[in-house]
Structures are given as structure tokens and as C-alpha cells.
Short mmCIF file of C-alpha atoms in Angstrom, two decimals:
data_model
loop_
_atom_site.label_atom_id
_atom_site.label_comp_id
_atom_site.label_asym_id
_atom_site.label_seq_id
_atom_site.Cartn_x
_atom_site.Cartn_y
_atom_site.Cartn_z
CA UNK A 20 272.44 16.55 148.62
CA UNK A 21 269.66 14.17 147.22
CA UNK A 22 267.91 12.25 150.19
CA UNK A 23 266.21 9.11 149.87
CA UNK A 24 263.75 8.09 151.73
CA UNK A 25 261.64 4.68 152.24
CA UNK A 26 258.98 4.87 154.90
CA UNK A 27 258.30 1.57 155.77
CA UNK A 28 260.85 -0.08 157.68
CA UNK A 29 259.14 -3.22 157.72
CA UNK A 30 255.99 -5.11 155.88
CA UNK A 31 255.24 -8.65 155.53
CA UNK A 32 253.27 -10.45 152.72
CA UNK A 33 251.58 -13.82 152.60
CA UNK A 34 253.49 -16.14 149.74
CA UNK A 35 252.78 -15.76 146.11
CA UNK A 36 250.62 -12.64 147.26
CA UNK A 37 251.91 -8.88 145.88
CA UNK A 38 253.50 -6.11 147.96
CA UNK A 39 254.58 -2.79 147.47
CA UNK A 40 257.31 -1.14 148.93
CA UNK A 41 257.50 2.96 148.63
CA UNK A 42 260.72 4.90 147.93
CA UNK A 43 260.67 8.60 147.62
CA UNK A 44 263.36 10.58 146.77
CA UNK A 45 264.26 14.37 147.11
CA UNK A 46 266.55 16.05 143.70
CA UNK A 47 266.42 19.31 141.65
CA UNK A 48 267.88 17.35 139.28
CA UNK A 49 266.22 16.29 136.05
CA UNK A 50 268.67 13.53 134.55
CA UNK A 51 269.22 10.43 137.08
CA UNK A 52 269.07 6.36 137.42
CA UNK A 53 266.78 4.60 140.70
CA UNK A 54 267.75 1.58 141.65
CA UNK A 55 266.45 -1.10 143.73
CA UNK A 56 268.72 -4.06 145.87
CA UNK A 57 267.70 -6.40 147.62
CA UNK A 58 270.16 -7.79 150.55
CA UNK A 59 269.10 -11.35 151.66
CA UNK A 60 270.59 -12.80 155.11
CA UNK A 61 273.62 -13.88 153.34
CA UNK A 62 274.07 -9.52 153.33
CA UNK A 63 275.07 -10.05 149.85
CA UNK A 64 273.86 -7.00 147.70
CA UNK A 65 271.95 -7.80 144.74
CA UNK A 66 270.44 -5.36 141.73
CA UNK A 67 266.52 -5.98 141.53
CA UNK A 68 265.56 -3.57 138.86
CA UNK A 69 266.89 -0.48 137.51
CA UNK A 70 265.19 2.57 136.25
CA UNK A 71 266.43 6.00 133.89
CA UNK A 72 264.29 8.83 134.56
CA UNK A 73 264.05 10.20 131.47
CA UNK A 74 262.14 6.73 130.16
CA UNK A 75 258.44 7.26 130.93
CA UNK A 76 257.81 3.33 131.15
CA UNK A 77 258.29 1.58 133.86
CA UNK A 78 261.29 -0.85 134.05
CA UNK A 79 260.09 -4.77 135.16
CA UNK A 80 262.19 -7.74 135.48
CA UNK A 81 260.17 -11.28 135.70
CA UNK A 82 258.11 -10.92 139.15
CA UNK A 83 259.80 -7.60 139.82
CA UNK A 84 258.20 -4.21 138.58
CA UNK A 85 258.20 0.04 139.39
CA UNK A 86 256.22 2.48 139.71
CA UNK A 87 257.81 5.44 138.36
CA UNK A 88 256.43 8.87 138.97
CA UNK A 89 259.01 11.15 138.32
CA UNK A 90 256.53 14.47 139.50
CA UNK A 91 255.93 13.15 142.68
CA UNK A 92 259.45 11.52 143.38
CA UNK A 93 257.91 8.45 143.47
CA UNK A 94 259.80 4.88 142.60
CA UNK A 95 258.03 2.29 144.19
CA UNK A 96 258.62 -1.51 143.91
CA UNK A 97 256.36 -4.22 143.24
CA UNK A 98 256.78 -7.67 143.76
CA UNK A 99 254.65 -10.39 142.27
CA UNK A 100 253.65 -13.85 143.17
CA UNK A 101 256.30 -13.55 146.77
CA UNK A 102 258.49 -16.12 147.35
CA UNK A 103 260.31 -17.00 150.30
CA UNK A 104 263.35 -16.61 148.53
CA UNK A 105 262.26 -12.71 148.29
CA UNK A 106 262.23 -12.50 151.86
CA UNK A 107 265.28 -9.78 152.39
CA UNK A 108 266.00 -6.31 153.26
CA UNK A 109 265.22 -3.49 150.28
CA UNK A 110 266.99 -0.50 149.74
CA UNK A 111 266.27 2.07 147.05
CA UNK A 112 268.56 4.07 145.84
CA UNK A 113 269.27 7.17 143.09
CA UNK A 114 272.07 8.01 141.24
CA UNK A 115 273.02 11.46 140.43
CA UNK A 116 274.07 11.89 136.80
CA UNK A 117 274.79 16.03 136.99
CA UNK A 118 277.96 16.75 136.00
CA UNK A 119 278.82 18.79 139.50
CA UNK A 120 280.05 17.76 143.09
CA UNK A 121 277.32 14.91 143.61
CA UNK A 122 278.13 13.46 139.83
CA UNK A 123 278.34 9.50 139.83
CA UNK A 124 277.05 9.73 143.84
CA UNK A 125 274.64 7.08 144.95
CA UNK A 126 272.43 7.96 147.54
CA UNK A 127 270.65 4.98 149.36
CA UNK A 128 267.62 4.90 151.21
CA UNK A 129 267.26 2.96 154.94
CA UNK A 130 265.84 0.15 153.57
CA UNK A 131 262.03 -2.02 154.09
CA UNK A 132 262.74 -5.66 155.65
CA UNK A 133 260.64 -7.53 153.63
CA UNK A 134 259.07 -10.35 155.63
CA UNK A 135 257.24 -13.33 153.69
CA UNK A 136 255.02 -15.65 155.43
CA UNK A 137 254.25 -19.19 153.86
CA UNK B 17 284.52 -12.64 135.50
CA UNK B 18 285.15 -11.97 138.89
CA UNK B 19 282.87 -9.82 141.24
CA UNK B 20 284.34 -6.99 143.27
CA UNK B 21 286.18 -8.81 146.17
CA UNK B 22 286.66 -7.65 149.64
CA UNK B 23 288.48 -9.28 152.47
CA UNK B 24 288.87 -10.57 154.67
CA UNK B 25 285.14 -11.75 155.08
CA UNK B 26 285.43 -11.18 158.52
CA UNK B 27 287.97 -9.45 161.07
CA UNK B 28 288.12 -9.35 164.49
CA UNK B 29 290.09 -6.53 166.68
CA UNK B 30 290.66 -5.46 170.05
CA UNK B 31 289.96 -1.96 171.08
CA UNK B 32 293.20 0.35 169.93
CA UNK B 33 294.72 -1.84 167.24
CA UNK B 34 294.49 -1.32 163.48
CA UNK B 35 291.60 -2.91 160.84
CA UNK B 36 292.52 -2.84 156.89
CA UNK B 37 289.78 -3.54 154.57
CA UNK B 38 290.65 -4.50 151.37
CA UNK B 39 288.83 -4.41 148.21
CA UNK B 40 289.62 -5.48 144.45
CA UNK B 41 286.56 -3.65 141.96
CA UNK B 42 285.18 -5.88 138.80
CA UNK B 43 287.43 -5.81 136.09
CA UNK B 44 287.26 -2.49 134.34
CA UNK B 45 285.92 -0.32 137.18
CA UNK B 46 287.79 2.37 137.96
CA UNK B 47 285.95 3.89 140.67
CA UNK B 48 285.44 2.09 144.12
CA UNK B 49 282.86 3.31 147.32
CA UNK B 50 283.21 2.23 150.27
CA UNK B 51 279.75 2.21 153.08
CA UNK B 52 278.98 1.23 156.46
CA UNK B 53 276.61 -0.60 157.62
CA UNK B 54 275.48 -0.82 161.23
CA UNK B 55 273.17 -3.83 162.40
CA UNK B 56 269.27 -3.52 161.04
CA UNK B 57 270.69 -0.28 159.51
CA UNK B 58 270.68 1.53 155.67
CA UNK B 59 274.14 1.82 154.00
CA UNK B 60 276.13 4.87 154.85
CA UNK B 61 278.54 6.24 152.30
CA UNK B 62 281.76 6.91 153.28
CA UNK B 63 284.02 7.64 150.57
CA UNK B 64 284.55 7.62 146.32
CA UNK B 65 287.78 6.92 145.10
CA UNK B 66 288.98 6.40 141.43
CA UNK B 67 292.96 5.39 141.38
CA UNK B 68 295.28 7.54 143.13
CA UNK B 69 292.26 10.11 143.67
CA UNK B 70 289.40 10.55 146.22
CA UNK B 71 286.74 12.11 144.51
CA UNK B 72 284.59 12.40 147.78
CA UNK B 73 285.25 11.62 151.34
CA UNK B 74 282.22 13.50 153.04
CA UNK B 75 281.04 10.28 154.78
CA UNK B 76 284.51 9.61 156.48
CA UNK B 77 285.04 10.08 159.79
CA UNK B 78 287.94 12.74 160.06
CA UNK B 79 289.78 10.87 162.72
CA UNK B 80 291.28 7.46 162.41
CA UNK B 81 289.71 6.55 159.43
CA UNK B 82 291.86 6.80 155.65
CA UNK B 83 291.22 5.38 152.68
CA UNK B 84 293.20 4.90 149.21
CA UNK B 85 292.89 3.37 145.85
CA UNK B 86 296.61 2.68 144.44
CA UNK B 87 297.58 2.89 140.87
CA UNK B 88 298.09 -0.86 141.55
CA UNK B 89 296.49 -2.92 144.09
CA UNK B 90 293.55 -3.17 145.83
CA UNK B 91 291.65 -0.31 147.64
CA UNK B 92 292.13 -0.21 151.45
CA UNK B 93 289.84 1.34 153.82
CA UNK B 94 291.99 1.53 157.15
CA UNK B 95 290.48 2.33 160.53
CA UNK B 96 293.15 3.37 162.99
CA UNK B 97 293.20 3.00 166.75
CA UNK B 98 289.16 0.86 166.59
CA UNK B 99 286.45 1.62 169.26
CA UNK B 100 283.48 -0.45 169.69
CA UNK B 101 281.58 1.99 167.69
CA UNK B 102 283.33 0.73 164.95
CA UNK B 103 282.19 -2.96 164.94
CA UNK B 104 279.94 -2.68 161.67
CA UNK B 105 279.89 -4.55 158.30
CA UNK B 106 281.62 -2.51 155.47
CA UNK B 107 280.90 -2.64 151.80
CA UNK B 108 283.01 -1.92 148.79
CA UNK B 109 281.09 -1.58 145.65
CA UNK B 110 282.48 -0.09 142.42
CA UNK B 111 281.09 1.24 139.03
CA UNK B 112 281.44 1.68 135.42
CA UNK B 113 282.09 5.18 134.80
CA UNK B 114 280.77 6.31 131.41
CA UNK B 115 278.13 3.80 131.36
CA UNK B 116 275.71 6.03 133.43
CA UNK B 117 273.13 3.35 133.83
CA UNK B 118 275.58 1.25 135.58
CA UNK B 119 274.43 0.06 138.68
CA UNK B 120 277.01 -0.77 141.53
CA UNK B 121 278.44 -3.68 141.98
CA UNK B 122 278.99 -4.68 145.39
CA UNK B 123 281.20 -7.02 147.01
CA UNK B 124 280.50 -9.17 149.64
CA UNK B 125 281.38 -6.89 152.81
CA UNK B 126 283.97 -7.32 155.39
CA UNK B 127 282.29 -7.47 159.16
CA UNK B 128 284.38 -5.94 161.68
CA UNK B 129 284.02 -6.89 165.55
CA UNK B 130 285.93 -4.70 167.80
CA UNK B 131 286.36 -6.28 171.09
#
């Protein structure tokens, strides 16, 4: 089975600063989506940004941006300009596209609290 | 356009009685997942169901813990006879199937508190 994996289980930025949060991922697969979510206090999950691994560029949404490197298993998240509001738990995940036993699976990773200091 | 919808938002139990999760997927998603969450913890997956079908129920438990998706109806994730270890929030998400970029949708969770 695909295993994700994000390393930091906690980082803090200063406001309207930039962070980086790390997500690796383990397939044999060639075809597949990476997603990130973001799940504020409320534990309401929420789509950040979504990526297709067969696009070379890397997906960005306003303050929110990846950094795709699909030979290293790499899909790391950037954020831009941190806000309060961004202060939340992360979790990356991957979605198997293979038509076989893992087909439509998501596989999440343990998530980075995301801590944001005014 | 609703959102998937899971309740109730929050249940309470005493050890040895019976917790049903319910959980109504967007409009037009077949397919529903169902994950646990434990305090300052990552989502686990439990189970993939499209109606009257799981697809994949490697993350369940394989005592006291069931889960269907009627032709009609919400899904229900039922935990039989709850422990304390059960006390976690669980999430219902569902998907567009055929869409592959679809992301998953996820509803707001149900927290269960086993006392």
C-alpha cells in the first residue's frame, strides 16, 4: 500500500512570513492526484490545493503553492504571507488512480500542526 | 448544494451500548469513506463503500464494528458493544467517481465519547 509520510509534526511561523511543510510519499505507481487539507480547530476538513502527477507545473491557489517533485516523492506545501486564519493542522494526502485493489484509495499522511505567531 | 452530512455532531455512550454514525454524501457521490481520528492524531481509514457494496474494509476493526451504504438512505458506521478506546472523532467523506481529480469531500465528523 502507498504510505504517506509528513515529518514534521509541528512548525510555527511568524505572520505574513512563508513556511514550508514537507510531504513525502511512497508508490510504484505512475498515474495519481496529492492533495493537501487543512483542518482548523473547528476539525472541519478543507481542500488547500490539489495536484495531478502527470502535470509538471506546480498547482497554486492565491497564498497557497507546491512543490512537486514527482522523482523524489516530493509534494511539499508553501504558504505565503501566513495568516492567523492559516493556523490549523495539515495533512497531505495521495490518491491512487491504478485500476487494481488500491483504485480510488486515499492515503493520508499524520499531519504538521501549523502554529502562527502574530 | 449540500455538503456531505454526518450526525449526530456529537454522541455520547456508556461503555457496552451501541453508537450509529450516520452519513448522507454530496449529491451525486456514490462512494462514501469513513476514518478515525484519535486526539492530535492523522486520519485512519476505515472503510470504502459505494451503495449496497464495500469496496474495502481493511481499516475496520473485525469485531464490533459494521458498516453499510443502503440503496436508499444514509451510510451508517455502527460500533457495537463501545470501549473507551473507541471515544474518537469519525469522518465521512465521499467522492466523485469518474472524475479522478476529485478531491474528497468531507463532512463535518461525528465525536464519540464513551464513558
Amino acid at each position: 500500500a502507498q504510505t504517506v509520510t509528513q515529518s514534521q509534526p509541528e512548525m510555527s511561523v511568524q505572520e505574513a512570513e512563508t513556511v514550508t511543510l514537507s510531504c513525502t510519499y511512497d508508490t510504484s505507481e505512475s498515474d495519481y492526484y496529492l492533495f493537501w487539507y487543512k483542518q482548523p480547530p473547528s476539525r472541519q476538513m478543507i481542500l488547500v490545493i490539489r495536484q495531478e502527477a502527470y502535470k509538471q507545473q506546480n498547482a497554486t491557489e492565491n497564498r497557497f503553492s507546491v512543490n512537486f517533485q514527482k522523482a523524489a516523492k516530493s509534494f511539499s506545501l508553501k504558504i505565503s504571507d501566513s495568516q492567523l486564519g492559516d493556523a490549523a493542522m495539515y495533512f497531505c494526502a495521495y490518491r491512487s488512480v491504478l485500476r487494481s485493489y488500491n483504485f480510488n484509495k486515499f492515503y493520508f499522511g499524520s499531519g504538521t500542526k501549523l502554529n502562527v505567531k502574530p | 448544494n449540500a455538503g456531505v452530512m454526518q450526525n449526530p455532531r456529537h454522541l455520547v455512550r456508556r461503555r457496552g451500548q451501541e453508537a450509529r454514525l450516520r452519513c448522507s454524501p454530496m449529491k451525486g457521490h456514490s462512494h462514501v469513506y469513513w476514518y478515525r481520528q484519535l486526539p492530535e492524531e492523522g486520519l485512519k481509514f476505515m472503510v470504502y463503500l459505494q451503495k449496497e457494496n464495500i469496496i474495502d474494509e481493511s481499516g475496520m476493526p473485525k469485531e464490533r464494528f459494521s458498516a453499510e451504504f443502503p440503496k436508499e438512505g444514509p451510510s451508517i458506521l455502527r460500533i457495537q458493544q463501545v470501549v473507551r478506546g473507541d471515544s474518537a472523532a469519525y469522518f465521512c467523506a465521499s467522492s466523485l467517481i469518474g472524475t479522478e481529480n476529485s478531491p474528497l469531500h468531507f463532512g463535518n465528523g461525528t465525536r464519540l465519547t464513551v464513558t
